[in-house]
Short mmCIF file of the N, C-alpha and C atoms (twelve columns), coordinates in Angstrom:
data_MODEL
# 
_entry.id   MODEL 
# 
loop_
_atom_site.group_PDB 
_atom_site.id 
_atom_site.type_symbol 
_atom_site.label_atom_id 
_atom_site.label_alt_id 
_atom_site.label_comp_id 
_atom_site.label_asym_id 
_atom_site.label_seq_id 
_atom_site.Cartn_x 
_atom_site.Cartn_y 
_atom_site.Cartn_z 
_atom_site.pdbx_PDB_model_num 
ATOM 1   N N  . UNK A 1   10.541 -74.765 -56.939 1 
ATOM 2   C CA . UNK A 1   10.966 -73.474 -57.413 1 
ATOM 3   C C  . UNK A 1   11.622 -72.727 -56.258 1 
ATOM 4   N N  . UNK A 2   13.026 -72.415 -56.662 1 
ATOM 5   C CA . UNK A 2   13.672 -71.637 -55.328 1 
ATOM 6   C C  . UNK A 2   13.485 -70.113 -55.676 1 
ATOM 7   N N  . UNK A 3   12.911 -69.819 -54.434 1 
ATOM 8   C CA . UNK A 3   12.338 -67.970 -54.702 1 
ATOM 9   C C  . UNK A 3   13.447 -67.361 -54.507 1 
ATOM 10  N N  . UNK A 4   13.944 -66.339 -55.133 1 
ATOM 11  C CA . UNK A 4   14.915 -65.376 -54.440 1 
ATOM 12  C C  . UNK A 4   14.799 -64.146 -53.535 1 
ATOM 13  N N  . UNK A 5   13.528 -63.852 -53.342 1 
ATOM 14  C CA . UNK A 5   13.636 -63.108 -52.771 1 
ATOM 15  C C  . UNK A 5   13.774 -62.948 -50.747 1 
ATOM 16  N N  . UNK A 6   13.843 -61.936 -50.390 1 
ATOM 17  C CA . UNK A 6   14.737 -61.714 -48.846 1 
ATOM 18  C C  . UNK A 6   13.566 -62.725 -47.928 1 
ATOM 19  N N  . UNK A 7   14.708 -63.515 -47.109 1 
ATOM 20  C CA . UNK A 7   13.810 -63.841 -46.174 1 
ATOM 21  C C  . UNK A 7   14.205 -63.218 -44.378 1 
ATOM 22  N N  . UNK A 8   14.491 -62.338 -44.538 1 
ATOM 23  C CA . UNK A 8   14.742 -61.774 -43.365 1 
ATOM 24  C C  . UNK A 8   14.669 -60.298 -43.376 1 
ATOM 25  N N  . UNK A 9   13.323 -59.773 -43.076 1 
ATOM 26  C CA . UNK A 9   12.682 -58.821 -43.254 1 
ATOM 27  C C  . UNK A 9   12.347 -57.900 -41.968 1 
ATOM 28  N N  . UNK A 10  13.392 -57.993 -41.214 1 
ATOM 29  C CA . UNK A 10  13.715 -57.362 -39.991 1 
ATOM 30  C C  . UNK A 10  14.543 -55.929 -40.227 1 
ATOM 31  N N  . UNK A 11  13.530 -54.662 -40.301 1 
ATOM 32  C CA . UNK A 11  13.987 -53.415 -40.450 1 
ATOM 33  C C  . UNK A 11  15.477 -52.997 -39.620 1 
ATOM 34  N N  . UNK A 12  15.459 -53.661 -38.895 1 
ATOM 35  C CA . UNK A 12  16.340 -53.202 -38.167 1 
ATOM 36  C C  . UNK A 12  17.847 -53.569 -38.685 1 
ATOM 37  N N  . UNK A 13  17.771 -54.730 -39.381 1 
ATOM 38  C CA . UNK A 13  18.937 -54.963 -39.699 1 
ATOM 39  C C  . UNK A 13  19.501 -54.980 -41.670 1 
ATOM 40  N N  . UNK A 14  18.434 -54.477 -41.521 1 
ATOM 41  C CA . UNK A 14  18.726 -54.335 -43.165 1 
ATOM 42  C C  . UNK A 14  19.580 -52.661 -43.183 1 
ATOM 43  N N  . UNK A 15  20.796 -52.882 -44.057 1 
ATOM 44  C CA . UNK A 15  21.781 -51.767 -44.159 1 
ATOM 45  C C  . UNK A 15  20.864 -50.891 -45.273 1 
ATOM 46  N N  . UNK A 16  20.868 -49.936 -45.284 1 
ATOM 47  C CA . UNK A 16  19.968 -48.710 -46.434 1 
ATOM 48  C C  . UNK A 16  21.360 -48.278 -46.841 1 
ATOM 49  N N  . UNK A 17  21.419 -47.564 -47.839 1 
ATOM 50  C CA . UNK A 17  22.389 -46.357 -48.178 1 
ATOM 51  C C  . UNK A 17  22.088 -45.191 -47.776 1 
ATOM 52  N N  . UNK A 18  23.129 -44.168 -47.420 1 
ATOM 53  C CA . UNK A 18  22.568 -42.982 -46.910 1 
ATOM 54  C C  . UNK A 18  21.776 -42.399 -47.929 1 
ATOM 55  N N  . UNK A 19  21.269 -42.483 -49.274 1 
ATOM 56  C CA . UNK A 19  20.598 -41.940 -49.808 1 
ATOM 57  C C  . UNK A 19  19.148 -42.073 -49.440 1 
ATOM 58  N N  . UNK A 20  19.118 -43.346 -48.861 1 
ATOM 59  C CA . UNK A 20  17.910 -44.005 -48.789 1 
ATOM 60  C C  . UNK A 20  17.443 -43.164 -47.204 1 
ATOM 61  N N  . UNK A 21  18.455 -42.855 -46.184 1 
ATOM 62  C CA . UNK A 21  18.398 -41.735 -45.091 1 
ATOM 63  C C  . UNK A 21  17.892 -40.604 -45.602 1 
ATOM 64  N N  . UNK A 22  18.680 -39.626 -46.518 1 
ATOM 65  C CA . UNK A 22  18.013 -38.825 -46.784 1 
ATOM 66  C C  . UNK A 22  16.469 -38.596 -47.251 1 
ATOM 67  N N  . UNK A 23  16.718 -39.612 -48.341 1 
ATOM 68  C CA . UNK A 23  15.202 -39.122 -48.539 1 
ATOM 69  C C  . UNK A 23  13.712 -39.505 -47.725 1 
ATOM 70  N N  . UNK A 24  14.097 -40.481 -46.828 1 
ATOM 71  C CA . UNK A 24  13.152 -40.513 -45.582 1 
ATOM 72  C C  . UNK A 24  12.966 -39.428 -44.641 1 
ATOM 73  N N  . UNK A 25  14.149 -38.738 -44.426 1 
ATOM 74  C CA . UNK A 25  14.135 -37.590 -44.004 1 
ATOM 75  C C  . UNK A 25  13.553 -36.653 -44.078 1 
ATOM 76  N N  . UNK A 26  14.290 -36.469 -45.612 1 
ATOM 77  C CA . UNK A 26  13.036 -35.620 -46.656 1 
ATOM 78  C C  . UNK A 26  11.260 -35.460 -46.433 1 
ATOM 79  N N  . UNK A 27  10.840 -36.879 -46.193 1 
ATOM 80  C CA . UNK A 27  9.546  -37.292 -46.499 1 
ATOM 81  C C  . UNK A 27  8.982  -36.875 -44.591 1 
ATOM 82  N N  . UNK A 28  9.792  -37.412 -43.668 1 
ATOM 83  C CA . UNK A 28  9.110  -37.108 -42.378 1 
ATOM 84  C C  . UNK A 28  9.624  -35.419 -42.188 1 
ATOM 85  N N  . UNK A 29  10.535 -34.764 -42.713 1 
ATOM 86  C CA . UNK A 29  10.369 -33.374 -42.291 1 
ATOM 87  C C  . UNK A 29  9.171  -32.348 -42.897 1 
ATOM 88  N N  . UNK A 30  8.772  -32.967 -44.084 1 
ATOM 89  C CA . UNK A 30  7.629  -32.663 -44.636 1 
ATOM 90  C C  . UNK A 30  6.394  -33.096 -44.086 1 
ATOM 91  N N  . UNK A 31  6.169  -33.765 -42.996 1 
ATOM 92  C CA . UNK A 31  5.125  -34.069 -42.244 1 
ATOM 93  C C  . UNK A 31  5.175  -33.535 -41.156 1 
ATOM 94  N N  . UNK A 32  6.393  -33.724 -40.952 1 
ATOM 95  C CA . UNK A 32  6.605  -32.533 -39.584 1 
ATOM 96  C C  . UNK A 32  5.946  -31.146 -39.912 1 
ATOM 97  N N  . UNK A 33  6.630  -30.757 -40.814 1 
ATOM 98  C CA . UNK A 33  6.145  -29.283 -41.214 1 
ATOM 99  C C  . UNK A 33  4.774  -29.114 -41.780 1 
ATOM 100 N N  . UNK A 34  4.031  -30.015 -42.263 1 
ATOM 101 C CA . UNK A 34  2.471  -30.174 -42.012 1 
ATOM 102 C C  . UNK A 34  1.680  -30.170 -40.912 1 
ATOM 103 N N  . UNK A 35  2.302  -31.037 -39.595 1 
ATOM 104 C CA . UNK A 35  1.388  -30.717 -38.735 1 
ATOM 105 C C  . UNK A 35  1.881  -30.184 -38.219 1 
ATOM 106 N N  . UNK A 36  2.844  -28.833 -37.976 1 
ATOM 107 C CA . UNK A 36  3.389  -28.012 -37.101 1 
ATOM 108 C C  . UNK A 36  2.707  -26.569 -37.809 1 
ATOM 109 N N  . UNK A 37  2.072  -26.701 -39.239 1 
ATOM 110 C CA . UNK A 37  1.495  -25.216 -39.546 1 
ATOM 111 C C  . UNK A 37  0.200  -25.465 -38.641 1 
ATOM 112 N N  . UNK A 38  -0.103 -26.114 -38.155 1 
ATOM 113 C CA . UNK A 38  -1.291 -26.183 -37.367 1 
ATOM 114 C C  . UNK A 38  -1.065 -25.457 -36.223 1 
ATOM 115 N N  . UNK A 39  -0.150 -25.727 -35.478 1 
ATOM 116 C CA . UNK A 39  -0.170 -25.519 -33.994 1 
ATOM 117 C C  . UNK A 39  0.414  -24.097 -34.756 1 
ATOM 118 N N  . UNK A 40  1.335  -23.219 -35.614 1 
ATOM 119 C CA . UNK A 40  1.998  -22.280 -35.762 1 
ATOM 120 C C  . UNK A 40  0.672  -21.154 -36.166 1 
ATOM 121 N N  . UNK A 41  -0.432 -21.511 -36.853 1 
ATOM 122 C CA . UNK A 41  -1.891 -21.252 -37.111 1 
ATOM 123 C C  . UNK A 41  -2.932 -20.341 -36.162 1 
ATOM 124 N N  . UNK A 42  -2.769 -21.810 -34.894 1 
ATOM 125 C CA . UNK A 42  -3.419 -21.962 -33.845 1 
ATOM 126 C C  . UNK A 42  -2.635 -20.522 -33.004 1 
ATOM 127 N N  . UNK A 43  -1.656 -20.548 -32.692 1 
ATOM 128 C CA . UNK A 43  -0.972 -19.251 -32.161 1 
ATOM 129 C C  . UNK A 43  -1.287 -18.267 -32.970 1 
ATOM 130 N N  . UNK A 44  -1.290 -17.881 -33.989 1 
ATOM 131 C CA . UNK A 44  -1.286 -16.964 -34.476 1 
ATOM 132 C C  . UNK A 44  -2.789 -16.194 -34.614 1 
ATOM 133 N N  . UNK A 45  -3.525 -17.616 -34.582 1 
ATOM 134 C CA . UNK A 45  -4.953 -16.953 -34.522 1 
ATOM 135 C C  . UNK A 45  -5.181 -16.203 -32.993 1 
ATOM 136 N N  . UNK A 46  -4.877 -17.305 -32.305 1 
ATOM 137 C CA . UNK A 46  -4.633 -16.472 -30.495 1 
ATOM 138 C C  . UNK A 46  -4.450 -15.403 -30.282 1 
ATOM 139 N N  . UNK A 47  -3.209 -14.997 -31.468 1 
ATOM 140 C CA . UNK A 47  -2.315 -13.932 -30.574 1 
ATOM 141 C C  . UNK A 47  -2.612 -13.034 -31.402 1 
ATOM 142 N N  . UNK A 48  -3.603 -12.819 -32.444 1 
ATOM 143 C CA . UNK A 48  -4.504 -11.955 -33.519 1 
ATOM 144 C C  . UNK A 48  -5.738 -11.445 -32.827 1 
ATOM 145 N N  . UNK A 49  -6.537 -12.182 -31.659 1 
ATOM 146 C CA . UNK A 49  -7.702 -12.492 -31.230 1 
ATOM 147 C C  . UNK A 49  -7.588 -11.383 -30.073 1 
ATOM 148 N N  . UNK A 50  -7.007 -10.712 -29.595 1 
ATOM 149 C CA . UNK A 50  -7.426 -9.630  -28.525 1 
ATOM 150 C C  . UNK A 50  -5.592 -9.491  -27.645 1 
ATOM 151 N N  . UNK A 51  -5.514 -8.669  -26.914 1 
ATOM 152 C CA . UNK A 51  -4.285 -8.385  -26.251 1 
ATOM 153 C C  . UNK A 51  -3.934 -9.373  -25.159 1 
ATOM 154 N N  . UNK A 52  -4.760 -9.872  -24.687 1 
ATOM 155 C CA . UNK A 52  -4.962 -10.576 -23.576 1 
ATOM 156 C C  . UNK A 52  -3.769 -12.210 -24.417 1 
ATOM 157 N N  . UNK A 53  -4.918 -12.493 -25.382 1 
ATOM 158 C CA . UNK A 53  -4.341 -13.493 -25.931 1 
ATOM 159 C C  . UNK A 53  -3.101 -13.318 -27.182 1 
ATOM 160 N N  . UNK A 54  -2.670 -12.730 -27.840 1 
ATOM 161 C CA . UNK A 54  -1.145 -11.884 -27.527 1 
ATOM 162 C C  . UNK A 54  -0.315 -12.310 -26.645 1 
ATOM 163 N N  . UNK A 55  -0.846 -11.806 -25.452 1 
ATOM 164 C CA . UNK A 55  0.556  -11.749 -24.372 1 
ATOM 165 C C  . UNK A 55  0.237  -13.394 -23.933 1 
ATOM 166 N N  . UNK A 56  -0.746 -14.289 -23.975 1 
ATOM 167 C CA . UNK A 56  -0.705 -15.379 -23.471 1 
ATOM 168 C C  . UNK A 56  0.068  -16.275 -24.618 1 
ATOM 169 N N  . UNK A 57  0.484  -15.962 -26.199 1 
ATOM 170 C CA . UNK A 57  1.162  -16.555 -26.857 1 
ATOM 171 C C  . UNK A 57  2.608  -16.192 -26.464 1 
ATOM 172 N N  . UNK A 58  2.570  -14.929 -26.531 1 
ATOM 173 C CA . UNK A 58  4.135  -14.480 -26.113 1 
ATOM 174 C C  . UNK A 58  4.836  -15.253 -24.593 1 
ATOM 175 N N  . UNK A 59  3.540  -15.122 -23.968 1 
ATOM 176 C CA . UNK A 59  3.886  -15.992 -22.265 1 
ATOM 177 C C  . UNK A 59  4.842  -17.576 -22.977 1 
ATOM 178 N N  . UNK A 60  4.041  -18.207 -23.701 1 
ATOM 179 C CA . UNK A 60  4.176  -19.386 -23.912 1 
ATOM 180 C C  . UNK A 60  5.219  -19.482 -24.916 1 
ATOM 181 N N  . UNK A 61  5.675  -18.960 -25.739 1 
ATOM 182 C CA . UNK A 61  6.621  -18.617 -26.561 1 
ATOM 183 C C  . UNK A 61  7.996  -18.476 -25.619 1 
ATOM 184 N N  . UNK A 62  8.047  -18.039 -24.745 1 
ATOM 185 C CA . UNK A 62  9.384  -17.753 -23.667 1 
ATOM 186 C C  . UNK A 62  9.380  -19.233 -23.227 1 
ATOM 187 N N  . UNK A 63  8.792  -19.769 -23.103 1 
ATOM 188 C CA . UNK A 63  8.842  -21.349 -22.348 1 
ATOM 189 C C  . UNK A 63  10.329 -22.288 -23.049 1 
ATOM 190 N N  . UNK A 64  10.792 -22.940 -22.447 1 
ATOM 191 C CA . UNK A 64  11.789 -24.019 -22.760 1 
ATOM 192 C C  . UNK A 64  11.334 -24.869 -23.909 1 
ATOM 193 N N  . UNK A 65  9.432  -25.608 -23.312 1 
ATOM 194 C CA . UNK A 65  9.549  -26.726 -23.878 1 
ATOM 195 C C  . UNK A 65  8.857  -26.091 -25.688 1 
ATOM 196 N N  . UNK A 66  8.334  -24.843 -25.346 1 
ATOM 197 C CA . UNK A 66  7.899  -23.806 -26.382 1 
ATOM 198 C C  . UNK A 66  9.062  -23.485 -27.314 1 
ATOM 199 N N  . UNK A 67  10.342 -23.300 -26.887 1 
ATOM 200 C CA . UNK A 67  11.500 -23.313 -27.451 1 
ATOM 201 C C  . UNK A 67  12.152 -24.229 -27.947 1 
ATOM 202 N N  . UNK A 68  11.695 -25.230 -27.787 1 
ATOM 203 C CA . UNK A 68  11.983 -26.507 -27.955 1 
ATOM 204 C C  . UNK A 68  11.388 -26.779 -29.497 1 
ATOM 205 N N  . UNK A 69  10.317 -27.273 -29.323 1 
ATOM 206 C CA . UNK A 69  8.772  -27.166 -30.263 1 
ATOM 207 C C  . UNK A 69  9.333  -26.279 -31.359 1 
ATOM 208 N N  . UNK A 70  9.528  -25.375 -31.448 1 
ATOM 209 C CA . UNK A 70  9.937  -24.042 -32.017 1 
ATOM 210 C C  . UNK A 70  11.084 -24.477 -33.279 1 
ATOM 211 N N  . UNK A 71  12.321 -24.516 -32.585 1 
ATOM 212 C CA . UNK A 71  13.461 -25.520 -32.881 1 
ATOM 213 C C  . UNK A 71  13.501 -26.592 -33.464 1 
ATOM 214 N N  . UNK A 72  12.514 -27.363 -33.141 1 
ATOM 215 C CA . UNK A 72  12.103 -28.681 -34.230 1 
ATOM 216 C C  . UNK A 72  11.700 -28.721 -34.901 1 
ATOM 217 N N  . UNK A 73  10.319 -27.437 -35.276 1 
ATOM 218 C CA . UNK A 73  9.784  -27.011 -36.509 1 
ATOM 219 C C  . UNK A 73  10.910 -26.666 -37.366 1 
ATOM 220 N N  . UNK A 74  12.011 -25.345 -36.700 1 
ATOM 221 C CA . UNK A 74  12.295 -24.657 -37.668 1 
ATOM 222 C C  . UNK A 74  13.804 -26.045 -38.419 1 
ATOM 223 N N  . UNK A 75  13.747 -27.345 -37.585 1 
ATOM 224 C CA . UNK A 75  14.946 -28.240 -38.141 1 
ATOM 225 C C  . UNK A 75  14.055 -28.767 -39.197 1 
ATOM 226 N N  . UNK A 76  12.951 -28.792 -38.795 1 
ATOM 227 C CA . UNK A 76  12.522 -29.685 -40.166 1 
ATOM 228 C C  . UNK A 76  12.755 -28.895 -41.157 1 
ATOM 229 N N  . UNK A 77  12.248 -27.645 -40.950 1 
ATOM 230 C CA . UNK A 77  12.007 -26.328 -42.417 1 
ATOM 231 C C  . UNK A 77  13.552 -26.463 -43.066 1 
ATOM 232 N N  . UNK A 78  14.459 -26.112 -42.400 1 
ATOM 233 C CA . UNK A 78  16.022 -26.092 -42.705 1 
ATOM 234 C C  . UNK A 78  15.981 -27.482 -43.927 1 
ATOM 235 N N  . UNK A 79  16.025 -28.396 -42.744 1 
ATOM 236 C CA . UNK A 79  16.316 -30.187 -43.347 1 
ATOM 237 C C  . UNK A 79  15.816 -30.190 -44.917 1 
ATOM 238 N N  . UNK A 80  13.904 -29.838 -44.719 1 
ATOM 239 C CA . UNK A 80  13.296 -30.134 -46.209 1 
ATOM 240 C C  . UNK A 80  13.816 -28.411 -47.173 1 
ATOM 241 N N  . UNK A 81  14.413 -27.567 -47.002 1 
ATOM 242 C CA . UNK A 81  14.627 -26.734 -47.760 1 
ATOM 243 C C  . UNK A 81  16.023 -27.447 -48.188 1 
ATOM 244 N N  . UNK A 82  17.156 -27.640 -47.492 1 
ATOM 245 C CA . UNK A 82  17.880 -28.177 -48.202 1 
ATOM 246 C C  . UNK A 82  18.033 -29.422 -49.032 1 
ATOM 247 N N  . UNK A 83  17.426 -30.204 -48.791 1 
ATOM 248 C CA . UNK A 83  17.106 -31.831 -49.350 1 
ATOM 249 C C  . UNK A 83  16.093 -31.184 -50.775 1 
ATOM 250 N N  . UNK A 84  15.350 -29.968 -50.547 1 
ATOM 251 C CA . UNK A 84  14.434 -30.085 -51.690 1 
ATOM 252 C C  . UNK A 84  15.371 -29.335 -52.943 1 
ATOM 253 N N  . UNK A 85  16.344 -28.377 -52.229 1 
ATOM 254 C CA . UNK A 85  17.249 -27.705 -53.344 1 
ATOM 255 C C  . UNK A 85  18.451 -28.956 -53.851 1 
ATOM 256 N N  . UNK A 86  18.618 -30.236 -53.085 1 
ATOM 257 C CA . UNK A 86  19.273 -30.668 -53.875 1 
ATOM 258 C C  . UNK A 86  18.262 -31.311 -54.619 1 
ATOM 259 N N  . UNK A 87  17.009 -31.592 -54.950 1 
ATOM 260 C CA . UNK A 87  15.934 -32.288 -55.376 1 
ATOM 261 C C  . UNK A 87  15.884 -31.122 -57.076 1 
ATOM 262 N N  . UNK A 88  15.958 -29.816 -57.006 1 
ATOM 263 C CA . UNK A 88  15.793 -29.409 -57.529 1 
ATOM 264 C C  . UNK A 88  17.165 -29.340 -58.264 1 
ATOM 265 N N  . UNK A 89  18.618 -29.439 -58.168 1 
ATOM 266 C CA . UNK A 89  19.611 -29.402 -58.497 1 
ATOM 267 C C  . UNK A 89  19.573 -30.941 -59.432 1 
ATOM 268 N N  . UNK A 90  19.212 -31.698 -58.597 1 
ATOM 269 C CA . UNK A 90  19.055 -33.320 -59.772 1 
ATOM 270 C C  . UNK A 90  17.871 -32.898 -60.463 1 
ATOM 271 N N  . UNK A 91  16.947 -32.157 -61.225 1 
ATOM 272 C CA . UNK A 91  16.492 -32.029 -61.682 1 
ATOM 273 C C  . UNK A 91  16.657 -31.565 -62.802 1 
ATOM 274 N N  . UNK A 92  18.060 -30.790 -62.861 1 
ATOM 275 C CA . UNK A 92  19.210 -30.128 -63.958 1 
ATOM 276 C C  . UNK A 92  19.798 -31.075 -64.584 1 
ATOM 277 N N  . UNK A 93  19.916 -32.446 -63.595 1 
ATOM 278 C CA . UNK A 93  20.907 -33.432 -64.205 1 
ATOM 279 C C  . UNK A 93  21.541 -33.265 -63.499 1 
ATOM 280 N N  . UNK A 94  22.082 -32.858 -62.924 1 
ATOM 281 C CA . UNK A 94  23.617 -33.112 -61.700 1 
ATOM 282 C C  . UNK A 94  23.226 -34.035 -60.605 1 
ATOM 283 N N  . UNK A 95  24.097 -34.521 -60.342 1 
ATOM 284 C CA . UNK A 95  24.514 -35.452 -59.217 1 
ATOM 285 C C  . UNK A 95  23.205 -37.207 -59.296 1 
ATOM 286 N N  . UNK A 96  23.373 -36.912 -60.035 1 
ATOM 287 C CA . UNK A 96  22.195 -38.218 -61.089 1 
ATOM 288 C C  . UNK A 96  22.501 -39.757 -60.796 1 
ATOM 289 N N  . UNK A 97  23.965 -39.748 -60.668 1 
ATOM 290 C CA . UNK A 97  24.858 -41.211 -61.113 1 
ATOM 291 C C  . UNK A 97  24.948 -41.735 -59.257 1 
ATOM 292 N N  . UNK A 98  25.351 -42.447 -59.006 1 
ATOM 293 C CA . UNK A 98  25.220 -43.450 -57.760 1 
ATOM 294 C C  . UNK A 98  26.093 -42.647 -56.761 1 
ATOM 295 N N  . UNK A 99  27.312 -42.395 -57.488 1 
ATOM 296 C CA . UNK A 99  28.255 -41.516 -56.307 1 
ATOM 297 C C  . UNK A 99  27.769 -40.421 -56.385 1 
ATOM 298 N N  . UNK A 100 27.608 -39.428 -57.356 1 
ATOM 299 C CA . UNK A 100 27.211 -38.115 -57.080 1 
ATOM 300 C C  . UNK A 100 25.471 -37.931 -56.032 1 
ATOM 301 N N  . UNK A 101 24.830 -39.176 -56.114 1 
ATOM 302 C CA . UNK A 101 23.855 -38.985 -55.139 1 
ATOM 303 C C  . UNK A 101 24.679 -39.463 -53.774 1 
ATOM 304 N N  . UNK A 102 25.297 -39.909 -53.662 1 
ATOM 305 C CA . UNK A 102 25.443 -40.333 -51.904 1 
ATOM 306 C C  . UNK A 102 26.877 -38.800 -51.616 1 
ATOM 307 N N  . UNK A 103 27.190 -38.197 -52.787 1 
ATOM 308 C CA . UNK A 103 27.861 -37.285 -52.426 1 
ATOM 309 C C  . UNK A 103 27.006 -35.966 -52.052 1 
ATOM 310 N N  . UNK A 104 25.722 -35.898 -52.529 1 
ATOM 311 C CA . UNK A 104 24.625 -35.127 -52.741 1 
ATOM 312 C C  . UNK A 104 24.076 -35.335 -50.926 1 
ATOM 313 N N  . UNK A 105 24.071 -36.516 -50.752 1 
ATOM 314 C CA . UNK A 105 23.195 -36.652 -49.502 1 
ATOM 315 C C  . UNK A 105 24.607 -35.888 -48.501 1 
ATOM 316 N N  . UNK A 106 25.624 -36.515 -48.489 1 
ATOM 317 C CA . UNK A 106 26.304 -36.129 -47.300 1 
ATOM 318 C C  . UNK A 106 26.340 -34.789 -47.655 1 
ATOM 319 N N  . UNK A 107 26.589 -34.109 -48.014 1 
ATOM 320 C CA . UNK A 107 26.477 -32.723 -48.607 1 
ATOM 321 C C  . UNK A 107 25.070 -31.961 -47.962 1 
ATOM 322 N N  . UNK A 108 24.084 -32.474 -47.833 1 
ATOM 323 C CA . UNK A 108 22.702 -32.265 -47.395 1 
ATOM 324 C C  . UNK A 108 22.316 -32.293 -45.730 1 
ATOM 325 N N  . UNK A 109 23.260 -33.806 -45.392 1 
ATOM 326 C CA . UNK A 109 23.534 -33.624 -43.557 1 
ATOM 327 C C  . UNK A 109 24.382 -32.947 -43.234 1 
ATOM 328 N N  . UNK A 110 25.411 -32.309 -44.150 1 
ATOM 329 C CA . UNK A 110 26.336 -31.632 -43.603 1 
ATOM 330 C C  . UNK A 110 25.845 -30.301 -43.791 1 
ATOM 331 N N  . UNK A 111 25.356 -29.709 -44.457 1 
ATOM 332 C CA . UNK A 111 24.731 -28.531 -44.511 1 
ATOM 333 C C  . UNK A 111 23.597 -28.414 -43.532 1 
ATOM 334 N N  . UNK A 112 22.733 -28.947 -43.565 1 
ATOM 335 C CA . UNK A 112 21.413 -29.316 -42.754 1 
ATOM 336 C C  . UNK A 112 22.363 -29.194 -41.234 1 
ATOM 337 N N  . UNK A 113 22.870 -29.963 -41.000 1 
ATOM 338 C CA . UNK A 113 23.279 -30.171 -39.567 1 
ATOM 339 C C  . UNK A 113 23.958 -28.559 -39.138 1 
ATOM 340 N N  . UNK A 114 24.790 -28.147 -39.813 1 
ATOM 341 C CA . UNK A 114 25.041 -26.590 -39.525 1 
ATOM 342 C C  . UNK A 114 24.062 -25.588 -39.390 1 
ATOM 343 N N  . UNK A 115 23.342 -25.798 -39.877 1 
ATOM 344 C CA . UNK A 115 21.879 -24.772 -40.319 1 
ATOM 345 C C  . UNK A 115 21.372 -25.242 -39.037 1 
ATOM 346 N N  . UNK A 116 20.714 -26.252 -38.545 1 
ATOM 347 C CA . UNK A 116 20.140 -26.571 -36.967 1 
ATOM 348 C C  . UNK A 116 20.618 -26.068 -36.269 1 
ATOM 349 N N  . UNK A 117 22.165 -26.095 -36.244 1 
ATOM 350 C CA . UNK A 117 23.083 -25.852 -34.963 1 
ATOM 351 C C  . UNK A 117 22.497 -24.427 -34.684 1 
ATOM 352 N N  . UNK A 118 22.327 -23.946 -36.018 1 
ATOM 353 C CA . UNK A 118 22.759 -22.386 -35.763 1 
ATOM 354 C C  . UNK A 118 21.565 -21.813 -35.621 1 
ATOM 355 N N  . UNK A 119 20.329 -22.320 -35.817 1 
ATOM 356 C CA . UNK A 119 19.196 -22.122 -35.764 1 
ATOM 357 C C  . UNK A 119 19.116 -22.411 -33.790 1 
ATOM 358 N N  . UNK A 120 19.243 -23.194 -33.322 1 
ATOM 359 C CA . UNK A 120 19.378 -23.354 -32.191 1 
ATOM 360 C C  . UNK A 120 20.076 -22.243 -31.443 1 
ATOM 361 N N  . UNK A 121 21.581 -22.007 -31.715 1 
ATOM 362 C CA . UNK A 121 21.861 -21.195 -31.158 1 
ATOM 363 C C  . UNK A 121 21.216 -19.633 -31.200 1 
ATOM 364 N N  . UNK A 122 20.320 -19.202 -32.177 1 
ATOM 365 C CA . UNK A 122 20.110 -18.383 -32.215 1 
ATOM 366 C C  . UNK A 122 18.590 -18.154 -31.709 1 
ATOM 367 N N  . UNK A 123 17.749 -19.300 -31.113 1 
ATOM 368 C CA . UNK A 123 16.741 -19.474 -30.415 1 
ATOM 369 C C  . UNK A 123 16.778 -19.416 -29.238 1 
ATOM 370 N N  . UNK A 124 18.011 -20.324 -28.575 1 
ATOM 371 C CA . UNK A 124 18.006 -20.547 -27.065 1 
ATOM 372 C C  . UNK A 124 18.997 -18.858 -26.639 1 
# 
């Protein structure tokens, strides 16, 4: 019996469609943004907790790599808000059919990617 299925199961070289990008995307910016309400939590309880600890969030908040951190949260938030409004737009029925999803995704990095930029610039 000849099996058909793949015998070369090396992630690396298997081509995805960008749809198949996006919605991985989708799925790790939503984890991102799970464990980043933690640490966003954790500050906030700090900087709720007396003046002292306040100004030691604010200290750390001015930091680079704090700015950094910051910036990556707020790419994920951007990334999964837009990926989820086109989630909610195919939910109408639009962009359903094979091209209108890979027109949907580039549409999603191209938006997404502006929204970072500018999120950045308006952090650093």
């Amino acid at each position: 019996m000849k099996s058909q299925r793949p015998v070369n199961l090396d992630l690396r070289t298997i081509k995805l469609p960008i749809t198949a990008y996006t919605s991985i995307l989708h799925r790790v910016s939503g984890v991102i943004l799970f464990l980043g309400i933690a640490i966003l939590l954790l500050a906030l309880d700090t900087s709720l907790s007396s003046e002292e600890g306040f100004g030691r969030v604010q200290d750390y908040l001015a930091s680079p790599l704090a700015k950094l951190v910051i910036w990556g949260l707020l790419s994920a938030l951007l990334y999964h808000l837009v990926a989820g409004i086109r989630h909610l737009i195919m939910d109408t029925g639009h962009g359903e059919t094979l091209q209108g999803g890979k027109l949907g995704s580039k549409i999603v990095l191209a938006v997404s990617a502006v929204l970072i930029v500018l999120a950045g610039v308006w952090i650093w």
